[in-house]
Structures are given as structure tokens and as C-alpha cells.
GROMACS .gro file of C-alpha atoms in nm:
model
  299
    1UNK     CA    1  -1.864  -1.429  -0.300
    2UNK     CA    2  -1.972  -1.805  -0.430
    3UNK     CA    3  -1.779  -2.046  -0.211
    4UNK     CA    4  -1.662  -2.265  -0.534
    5UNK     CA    5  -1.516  -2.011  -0.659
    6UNK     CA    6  -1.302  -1.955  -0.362
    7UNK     CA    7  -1.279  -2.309  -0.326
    8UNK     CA    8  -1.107  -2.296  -0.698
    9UNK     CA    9  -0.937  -2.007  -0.591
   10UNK     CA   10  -0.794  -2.166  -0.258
   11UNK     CA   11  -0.711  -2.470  -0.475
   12UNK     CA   12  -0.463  -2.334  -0.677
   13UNK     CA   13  -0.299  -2.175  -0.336
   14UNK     CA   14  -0.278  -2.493  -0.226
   15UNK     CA   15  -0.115  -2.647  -0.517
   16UNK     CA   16   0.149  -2.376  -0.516
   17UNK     CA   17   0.246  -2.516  -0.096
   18UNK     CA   18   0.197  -2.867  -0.232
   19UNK     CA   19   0.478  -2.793  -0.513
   20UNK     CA   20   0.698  -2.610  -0.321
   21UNK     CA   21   0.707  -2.861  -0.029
   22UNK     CA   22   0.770  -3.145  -0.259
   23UNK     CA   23   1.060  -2.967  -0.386
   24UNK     CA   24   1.203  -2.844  -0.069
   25UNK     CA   25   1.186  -3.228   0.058
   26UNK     CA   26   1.357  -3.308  -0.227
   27UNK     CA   27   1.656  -3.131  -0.136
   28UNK     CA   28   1.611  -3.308   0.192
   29UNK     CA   29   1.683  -3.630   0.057
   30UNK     CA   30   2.039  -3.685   0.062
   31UNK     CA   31   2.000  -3.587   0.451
   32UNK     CA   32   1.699  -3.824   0.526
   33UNK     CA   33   1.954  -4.105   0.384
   34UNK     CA   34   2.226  -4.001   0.602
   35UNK     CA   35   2.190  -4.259   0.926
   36UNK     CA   36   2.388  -4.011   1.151
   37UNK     CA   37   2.190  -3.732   1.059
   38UNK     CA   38   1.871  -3.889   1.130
   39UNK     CA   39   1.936  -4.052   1.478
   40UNK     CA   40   2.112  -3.709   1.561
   41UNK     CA   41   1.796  -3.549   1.465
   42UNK     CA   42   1.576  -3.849   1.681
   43UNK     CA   43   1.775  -3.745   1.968
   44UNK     CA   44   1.705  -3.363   1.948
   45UNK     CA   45   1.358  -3.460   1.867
   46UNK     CA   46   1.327  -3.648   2.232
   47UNK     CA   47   1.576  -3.415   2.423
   48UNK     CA   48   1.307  -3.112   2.346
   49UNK     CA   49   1.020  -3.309   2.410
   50UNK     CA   50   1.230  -3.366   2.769
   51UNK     CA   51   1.316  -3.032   2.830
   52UNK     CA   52   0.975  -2.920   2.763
   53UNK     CA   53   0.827  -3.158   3.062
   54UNK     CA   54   1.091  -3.018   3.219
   55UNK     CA   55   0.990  -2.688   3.222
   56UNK     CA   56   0.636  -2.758   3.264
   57UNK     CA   57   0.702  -2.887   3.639
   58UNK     CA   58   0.949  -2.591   3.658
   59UNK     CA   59   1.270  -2.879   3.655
   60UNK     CA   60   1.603  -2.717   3.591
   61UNK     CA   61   1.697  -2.746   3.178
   62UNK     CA   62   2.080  -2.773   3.031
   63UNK     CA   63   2.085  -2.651   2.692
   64UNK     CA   64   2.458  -2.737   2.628
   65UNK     CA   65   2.334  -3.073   2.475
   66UNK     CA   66   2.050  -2.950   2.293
   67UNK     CA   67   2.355  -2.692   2.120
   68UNK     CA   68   2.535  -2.945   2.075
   69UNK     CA   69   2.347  -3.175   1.846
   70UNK     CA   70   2.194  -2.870   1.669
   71UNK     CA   71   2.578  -2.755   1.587
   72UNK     CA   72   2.627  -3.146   1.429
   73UNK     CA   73   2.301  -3.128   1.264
   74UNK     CA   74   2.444  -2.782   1.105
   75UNK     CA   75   2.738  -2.946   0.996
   76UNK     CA   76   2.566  -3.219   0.818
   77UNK     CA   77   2.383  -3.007   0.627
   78UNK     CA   78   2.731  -2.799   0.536
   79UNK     CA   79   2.828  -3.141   0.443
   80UNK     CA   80   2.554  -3.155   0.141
   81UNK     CA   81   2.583  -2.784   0.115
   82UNK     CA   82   2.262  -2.699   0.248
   83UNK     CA   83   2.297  -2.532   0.536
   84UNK     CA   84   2.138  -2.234   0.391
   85UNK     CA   85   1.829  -2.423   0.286
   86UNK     CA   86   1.491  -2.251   0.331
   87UNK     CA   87   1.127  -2.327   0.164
   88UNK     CA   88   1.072  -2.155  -0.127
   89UNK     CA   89   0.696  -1.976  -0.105
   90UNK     CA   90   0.491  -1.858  -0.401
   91UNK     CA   91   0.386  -1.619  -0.126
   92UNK     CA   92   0.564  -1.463   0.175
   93UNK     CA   93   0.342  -1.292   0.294
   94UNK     CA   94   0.121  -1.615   0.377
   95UNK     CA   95   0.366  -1.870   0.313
   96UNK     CA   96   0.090  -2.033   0.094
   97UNK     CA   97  -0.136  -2.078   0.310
   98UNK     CA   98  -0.436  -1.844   0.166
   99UNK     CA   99  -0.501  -1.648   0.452
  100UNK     CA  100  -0.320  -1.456   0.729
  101UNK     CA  101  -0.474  -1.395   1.041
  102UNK     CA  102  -0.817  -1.537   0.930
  103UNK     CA  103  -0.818  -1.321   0.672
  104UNK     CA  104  -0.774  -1.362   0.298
  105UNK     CA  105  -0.424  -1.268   0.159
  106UNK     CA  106  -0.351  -1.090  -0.101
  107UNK     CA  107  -0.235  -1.386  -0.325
  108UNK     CA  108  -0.598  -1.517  -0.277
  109UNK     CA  109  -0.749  -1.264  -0.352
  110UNK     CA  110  -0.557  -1.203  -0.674
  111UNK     CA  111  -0.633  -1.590  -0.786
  112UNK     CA  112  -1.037  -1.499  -0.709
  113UNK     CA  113  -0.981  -1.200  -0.958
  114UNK     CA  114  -0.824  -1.468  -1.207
  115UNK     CA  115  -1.151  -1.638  -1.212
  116UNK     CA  116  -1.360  -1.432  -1.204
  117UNK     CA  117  -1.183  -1.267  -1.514
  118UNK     CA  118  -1.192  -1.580  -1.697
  119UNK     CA  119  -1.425  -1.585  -1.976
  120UNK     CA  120  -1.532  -1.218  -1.984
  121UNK     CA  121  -1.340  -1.121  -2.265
  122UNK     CA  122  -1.127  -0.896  -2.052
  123UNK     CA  123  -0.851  -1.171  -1.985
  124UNK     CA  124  -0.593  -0.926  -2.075
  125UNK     CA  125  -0.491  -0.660  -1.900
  126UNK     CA  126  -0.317  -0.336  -1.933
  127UNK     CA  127  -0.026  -0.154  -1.720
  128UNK     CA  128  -0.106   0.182  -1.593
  129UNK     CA  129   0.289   0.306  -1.620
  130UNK     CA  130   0.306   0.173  -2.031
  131UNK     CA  131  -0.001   0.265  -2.122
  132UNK     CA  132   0.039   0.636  -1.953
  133UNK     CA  133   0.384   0.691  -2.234
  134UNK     CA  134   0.090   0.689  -2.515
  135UNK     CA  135  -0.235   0.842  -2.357
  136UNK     CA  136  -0.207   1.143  -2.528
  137UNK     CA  137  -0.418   1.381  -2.423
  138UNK     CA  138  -0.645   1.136  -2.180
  139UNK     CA  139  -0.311   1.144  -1.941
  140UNK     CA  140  -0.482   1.343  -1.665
  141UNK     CA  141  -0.749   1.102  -1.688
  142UNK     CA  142  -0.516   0.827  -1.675
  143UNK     CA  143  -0.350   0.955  -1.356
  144UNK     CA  144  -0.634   1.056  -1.162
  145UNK     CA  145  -0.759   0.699  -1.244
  146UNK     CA  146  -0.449   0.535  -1.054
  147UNK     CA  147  -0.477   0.744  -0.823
  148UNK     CA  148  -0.795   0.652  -0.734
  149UNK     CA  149  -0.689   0.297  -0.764
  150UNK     CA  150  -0.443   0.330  -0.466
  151UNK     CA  151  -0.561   0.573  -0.248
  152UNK     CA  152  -0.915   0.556  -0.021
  153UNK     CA  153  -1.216   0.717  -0.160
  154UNK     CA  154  -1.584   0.805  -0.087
  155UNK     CA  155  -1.634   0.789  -0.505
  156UNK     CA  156  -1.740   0.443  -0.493
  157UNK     CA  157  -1.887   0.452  -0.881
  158UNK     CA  158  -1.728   0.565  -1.149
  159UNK     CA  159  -1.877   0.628  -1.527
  160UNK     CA  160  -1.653   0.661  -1.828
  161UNK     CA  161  -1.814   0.804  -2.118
  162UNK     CA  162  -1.728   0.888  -2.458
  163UNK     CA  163  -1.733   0.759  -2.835
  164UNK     CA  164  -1.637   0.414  -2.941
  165UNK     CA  165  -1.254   0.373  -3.025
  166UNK     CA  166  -1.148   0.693  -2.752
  167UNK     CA  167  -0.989   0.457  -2.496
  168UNK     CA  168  -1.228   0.390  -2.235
  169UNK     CA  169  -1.179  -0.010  -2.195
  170UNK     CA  170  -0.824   0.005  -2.206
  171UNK     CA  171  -0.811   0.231  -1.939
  172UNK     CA  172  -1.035   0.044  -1.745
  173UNK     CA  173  -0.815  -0.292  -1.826
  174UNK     CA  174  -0.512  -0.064  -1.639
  175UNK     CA  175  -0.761  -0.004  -1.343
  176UNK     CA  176  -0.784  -0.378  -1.278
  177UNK     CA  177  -0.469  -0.454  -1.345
  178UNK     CA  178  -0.346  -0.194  -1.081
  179UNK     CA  179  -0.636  -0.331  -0.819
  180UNK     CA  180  -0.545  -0.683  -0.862
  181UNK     CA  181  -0.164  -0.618  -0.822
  182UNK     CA  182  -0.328  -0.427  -0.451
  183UNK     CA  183  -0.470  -0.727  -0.370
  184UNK     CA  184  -0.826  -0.671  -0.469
  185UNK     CA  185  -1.146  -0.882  -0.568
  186UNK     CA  186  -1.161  -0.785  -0.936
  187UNK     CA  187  -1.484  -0.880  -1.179
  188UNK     CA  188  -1.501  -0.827  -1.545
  189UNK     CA  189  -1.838  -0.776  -1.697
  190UNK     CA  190  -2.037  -0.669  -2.051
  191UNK     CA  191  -2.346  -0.531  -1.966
  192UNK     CA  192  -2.459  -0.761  -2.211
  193UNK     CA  193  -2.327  -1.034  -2.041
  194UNK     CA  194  -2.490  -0.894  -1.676
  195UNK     CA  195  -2.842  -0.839  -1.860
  196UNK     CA  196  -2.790  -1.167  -1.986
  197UNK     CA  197  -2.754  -1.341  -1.606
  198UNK     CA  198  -3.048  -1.089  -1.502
  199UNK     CA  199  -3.263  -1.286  -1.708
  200UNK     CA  200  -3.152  -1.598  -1.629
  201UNK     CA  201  -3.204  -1.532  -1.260
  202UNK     CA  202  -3.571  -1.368  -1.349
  203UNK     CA  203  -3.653  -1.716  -1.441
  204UNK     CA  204  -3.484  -1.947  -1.200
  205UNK     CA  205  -3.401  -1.772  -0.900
  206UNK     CA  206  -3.084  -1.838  -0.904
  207UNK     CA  207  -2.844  -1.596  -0.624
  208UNK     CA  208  -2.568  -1.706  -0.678
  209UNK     CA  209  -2.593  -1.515  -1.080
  210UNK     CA  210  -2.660  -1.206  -0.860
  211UNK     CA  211  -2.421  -1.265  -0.548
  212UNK     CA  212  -2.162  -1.291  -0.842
  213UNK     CA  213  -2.210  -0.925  -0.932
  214UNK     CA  214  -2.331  -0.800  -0.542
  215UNK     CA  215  -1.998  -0.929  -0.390
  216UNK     CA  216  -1.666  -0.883  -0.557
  217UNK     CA  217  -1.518  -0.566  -0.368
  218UNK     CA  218  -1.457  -0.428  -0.758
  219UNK     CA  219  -1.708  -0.452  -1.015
  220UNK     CA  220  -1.642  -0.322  -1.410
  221UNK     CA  221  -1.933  -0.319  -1.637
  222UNK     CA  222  -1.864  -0.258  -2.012
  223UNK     CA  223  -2.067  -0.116  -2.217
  224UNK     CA  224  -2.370   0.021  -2.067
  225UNK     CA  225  -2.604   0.074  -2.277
  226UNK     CA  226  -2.558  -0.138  -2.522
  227UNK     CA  227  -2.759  -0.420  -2.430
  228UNK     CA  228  -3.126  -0.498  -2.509
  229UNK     CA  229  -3.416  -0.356  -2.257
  230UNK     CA  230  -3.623  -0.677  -2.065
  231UNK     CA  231  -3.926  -0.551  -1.938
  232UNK     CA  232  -3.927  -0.571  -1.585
  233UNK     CA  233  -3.583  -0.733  -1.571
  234UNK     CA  234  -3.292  -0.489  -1.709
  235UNK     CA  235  -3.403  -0.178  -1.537
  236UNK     CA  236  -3.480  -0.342  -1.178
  237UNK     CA  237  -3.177  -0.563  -1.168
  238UNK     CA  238  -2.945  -0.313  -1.272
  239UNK     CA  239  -3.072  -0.056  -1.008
  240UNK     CA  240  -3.072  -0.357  -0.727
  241UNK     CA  241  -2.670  -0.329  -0.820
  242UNK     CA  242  -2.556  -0.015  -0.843
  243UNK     CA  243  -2.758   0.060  -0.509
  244UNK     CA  244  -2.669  -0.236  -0.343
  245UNK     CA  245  -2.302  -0.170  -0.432
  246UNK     CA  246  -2.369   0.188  -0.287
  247UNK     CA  247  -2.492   0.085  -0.041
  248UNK     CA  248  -2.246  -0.114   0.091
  249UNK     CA  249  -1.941   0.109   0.001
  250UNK     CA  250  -1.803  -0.137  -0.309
  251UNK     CA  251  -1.664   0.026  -0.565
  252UNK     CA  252  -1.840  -0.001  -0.934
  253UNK     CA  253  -1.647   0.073  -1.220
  254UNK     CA  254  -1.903   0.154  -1.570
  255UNK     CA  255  -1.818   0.247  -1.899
  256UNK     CA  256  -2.066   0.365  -2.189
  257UNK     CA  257  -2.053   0.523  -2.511
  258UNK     CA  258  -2.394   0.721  -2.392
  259UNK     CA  259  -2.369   1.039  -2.159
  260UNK     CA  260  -2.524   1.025  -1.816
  261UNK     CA  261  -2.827   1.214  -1.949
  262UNK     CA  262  -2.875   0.959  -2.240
  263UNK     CA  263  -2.867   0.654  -1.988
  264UNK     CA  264  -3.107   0.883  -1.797
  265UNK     CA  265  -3.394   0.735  -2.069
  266UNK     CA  266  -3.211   0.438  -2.162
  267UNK     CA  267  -3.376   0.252  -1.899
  268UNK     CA  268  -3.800   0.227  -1.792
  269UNK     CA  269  -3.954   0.238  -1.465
  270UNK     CA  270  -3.606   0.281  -1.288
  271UNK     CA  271  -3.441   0.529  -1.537
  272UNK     CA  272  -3.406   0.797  -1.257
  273UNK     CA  273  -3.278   0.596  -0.966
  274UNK     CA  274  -3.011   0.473  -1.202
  275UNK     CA  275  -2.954   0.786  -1.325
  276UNK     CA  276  -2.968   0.966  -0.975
  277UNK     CA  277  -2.708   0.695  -0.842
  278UNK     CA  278  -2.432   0.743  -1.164
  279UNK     CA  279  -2.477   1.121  -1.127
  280UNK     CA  280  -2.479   1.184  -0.788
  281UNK     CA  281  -2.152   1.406  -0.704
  282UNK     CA  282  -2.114   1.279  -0.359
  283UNK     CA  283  -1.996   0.925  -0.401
  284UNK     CA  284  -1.979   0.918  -0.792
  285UNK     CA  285  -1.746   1.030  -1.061
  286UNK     CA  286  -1.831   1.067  -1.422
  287UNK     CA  287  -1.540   1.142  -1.670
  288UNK     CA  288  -1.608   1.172  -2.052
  289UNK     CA  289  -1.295   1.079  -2.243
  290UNK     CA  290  -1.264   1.298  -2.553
  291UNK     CA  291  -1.048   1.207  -2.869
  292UNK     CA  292  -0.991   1.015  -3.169
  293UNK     CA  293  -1.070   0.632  -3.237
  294UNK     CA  294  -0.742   0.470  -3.102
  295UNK     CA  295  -0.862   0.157  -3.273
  296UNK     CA  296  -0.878   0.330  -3.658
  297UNK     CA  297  -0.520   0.561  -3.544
  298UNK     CA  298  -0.339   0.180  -3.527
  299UNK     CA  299  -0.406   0.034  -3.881
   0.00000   0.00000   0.00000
């Protein structure tokens, strides 16, 4: 994953804690003007830092004083009605922090998706449960979709197929949605757009235009198909993904209004490694979505 962009996404986490102490402080305030509650709060301050020498050299501690000024501390704050008073967090899990255990949390994760979503035309997204009420006769799709979404499963690829109109981007809009709300690394692509940065990194080498499509743990490609055929670019670079992806067990999401065996000569040079990898029953699923053109139905 390119560090800015979870340097962006880390930033926003951060904002979030920044906000939410400012505003918890805020409450503080009457207390912090209150002379009694501050020097009662010096004194408990020092009488901790004693008792903790204390019990480093294994000295003898009375708590009775340190209960004491906690119980006038308490009633301060019952004073200014806030005894009650705890921090607010965009996140509890983390307590807006970004990570837990080392690890990125799930709020994190959904802010990379943000970004990453940004600008690829799929900004909005769909809810599985809503959109399920009018699938129609694509329901069983629909449900073994979310299912897939939230349960473990060696079918790291999936390929949607079927005419233009029948669905197949709005259910994949529901897929996101559902991983993002799990706490997965979501991208959004055309394979227009992805053909697009494939020839841009032909000519300048640049990784990070691959890394961008190599790393997110959940890549959706629109479209395939569609886009124009570079010699010695589309077929190569589009293999190197879908492999790599394979590979290393993330999870690739495609759509096309071609079936597998028309993508099968879509492509040159590569045309059966691509088509062995989208075909291949052991780790891949392809579903053709049959029906009517949603898009005509609504006007």
C-alpha cells in the first residue's frame, strides 16, 4: 500500500483524536479554573508519585489519603456536573489512535478505502439489505455475494458477467460497501482506468501505479473488456495482477459484459493465462447475471 496514502489516511484519524480531545478539555475548563480542584489534584499527583517510590523499595503504602482526595476530586466534578465525564472517541475500538496492537484498525482501514475510492467514479455505494428488497430474480446472486463478503473463502477472484444494464456494478457497489463496513482495504477501478496506469507505468516505471492495484486486500475492476488493447502492455500487466493477486491470496473482484470464453481472445500473447486464472474452479467464481436493463426499467 503507498505510504501517503496511509499517511492521508492516518491523518484524518488523527484529526478525529485532535477534535475530540479539544472538546473533552473543554468541558474541563470550569474545573482547571477551580483553585481547590487543582491543588487537590497537585497533591494526588505527588502522593502517587510517593507511593510509587514507595513500593519500588518495598516501603509500606496508606491508601486512606490517596481515597480521600480522589473522593473530593469526585465531588468537585459533581459540583459542575461532570462526574460522569468520559472522552468521546470516533472509534472505540482504538480510541483514535489508528492502530491496535501494531496493527491497523478497522477505522483505518475504512478511511484507506475512502481514498482509494475517491475519484473512481464508484464514490457511491450501495447497501446489500436495500438493494436485496428489489433484486428480483438476481437475489440468490445477491446473497451468495454477501455471503462471500463475510465469511472466509479459497474463491479469491470473482467474474460477473452479463449484458449492460442487468445489475452487475450495483451489486458490486453492495460488495464494497459490505467489505468496508468489515473493515477491509477496498479499491475501485475501470479497467479503463487500470489500462490507462499500465501505460503510464510502461513508460516511466513508476511502482507505486502498480503497488496501487498489487496491494489493497480488495480489488474491483469494472468493465473488463472494454478498454483498448496496448501491445505488449494490456495483456502482460493485467496477467502480472490477477496472478500476483492469486498468488498472494487477495481477493479480486471483475465485472464484464463479455463471457469468460470471449475474454479468452480479448487479450494477445497472455489471453490463456488470463483466461486460465478467471476460469479456474478452484479459487475462482464466475456468475453471469441474467435479466433485463435495470437502467431502461427506471425511466
Amino acid at each position: 500500500m503507498n505510504n501517503n496514502i496511509k499517511r492521508q489516511a492516518l491523518s484524518v484519524i488523527m484529526a478525529n483524536k485532535r477534535k475530540n480531545e479539544e472538546a473533552y478539555e473543554a468541558l474541563l475548563a470550569p474545573l482547571k479554573k477551580d483553585v481547590n480542584y487543582v491543588e487537590t489534584e497537585k497533591k494526588l499527583t505527588a502522593l502517587r508519585i510517593e507511593n510509587a517510590r514507595k513500593a519500588a523499595y518495598g516501603e509500606k503504602i496508606d491508601t486512606s489519603q490517596e481515597k480521600q482526595l480522589v473522593a473530593c476530586l469526585k465531588k468537585i466534578e459533581q459540583n459542575y456536573g461532570l462526574a460522569d465525564l468520559t472522552k468521546n472517541y470516533a472509534c472505540s475500538i482504538c480510541k483514535d489512535e489508528g492502530f491496535v496492537e501494531g496493527k491497523p484498525c478497522k477505522c483505518l482501514k475504512c478511511e484507506i478505502s475512502k481514498i482509494l475510492l475517491d475519484g473512481s467514479g464508484f464514490e457511491k455505494l450501495e447497501d446489500f439489505d436495500e438493494s436485496e428488497k428489489t433484486s428480483g430474480e438476481l437475489s440468490p446472486i445477491y446473497k451468495k455475494m454477501k455471503e462471500w463478503c463475510n465469511k472466509a473463502s479459497n474463491k479469491t477472484l470473482i467474474f460477473l458477467c452479463g449484458q449492460t444494464g442487468v445489475g452487475k456494478t450495483h451489486l458490486t457497489r453492495c460488495m464494497a460497501n459490505e467489505l468496508i463496513n468489515n473493515g477491509k482495504i477496498v479499491k475501485f477501478t475501470t479497467a479503463f482506468k487500470m489500462n490507462q496506469d499500465f501505460k503510464e507505468f510502461h513508460k516511466t516505471l513508476n511502482e507505486s501505479l502498480l503497488d496501487s492495484y498489487l496491494s489493497p486486500e480488495y480489488l474491483f475492476i469494472d468493465d473488463l473488456g472494454s478498454e483498448p488493447v496496448y501491445k505488449n502492455i494490456t495483456s502482460k500487466y493485467l496477467y502480472l495482477i490477477i496472478n500476483e493477486r492469486k498468488t498472494n491470496h487477495l481477493h479480486t473482484v471483475i465485472t464484464s459484459n463479455e463471457l469468460p470464453d470471449s475474454i479468452r481472445h480479448k487479450y494477445d500473447e497472455e489471453d490463456e493465462r488470463i483466461f486460465s486464472r478467471i476460469s479456474d474452479k478452484e479459487s475462482s467464481v464466475n456468475l453471469q447475471l441474467i435479466g433485463k436493463d435495470r437502467r431502461l426499467s427506471k425511466k
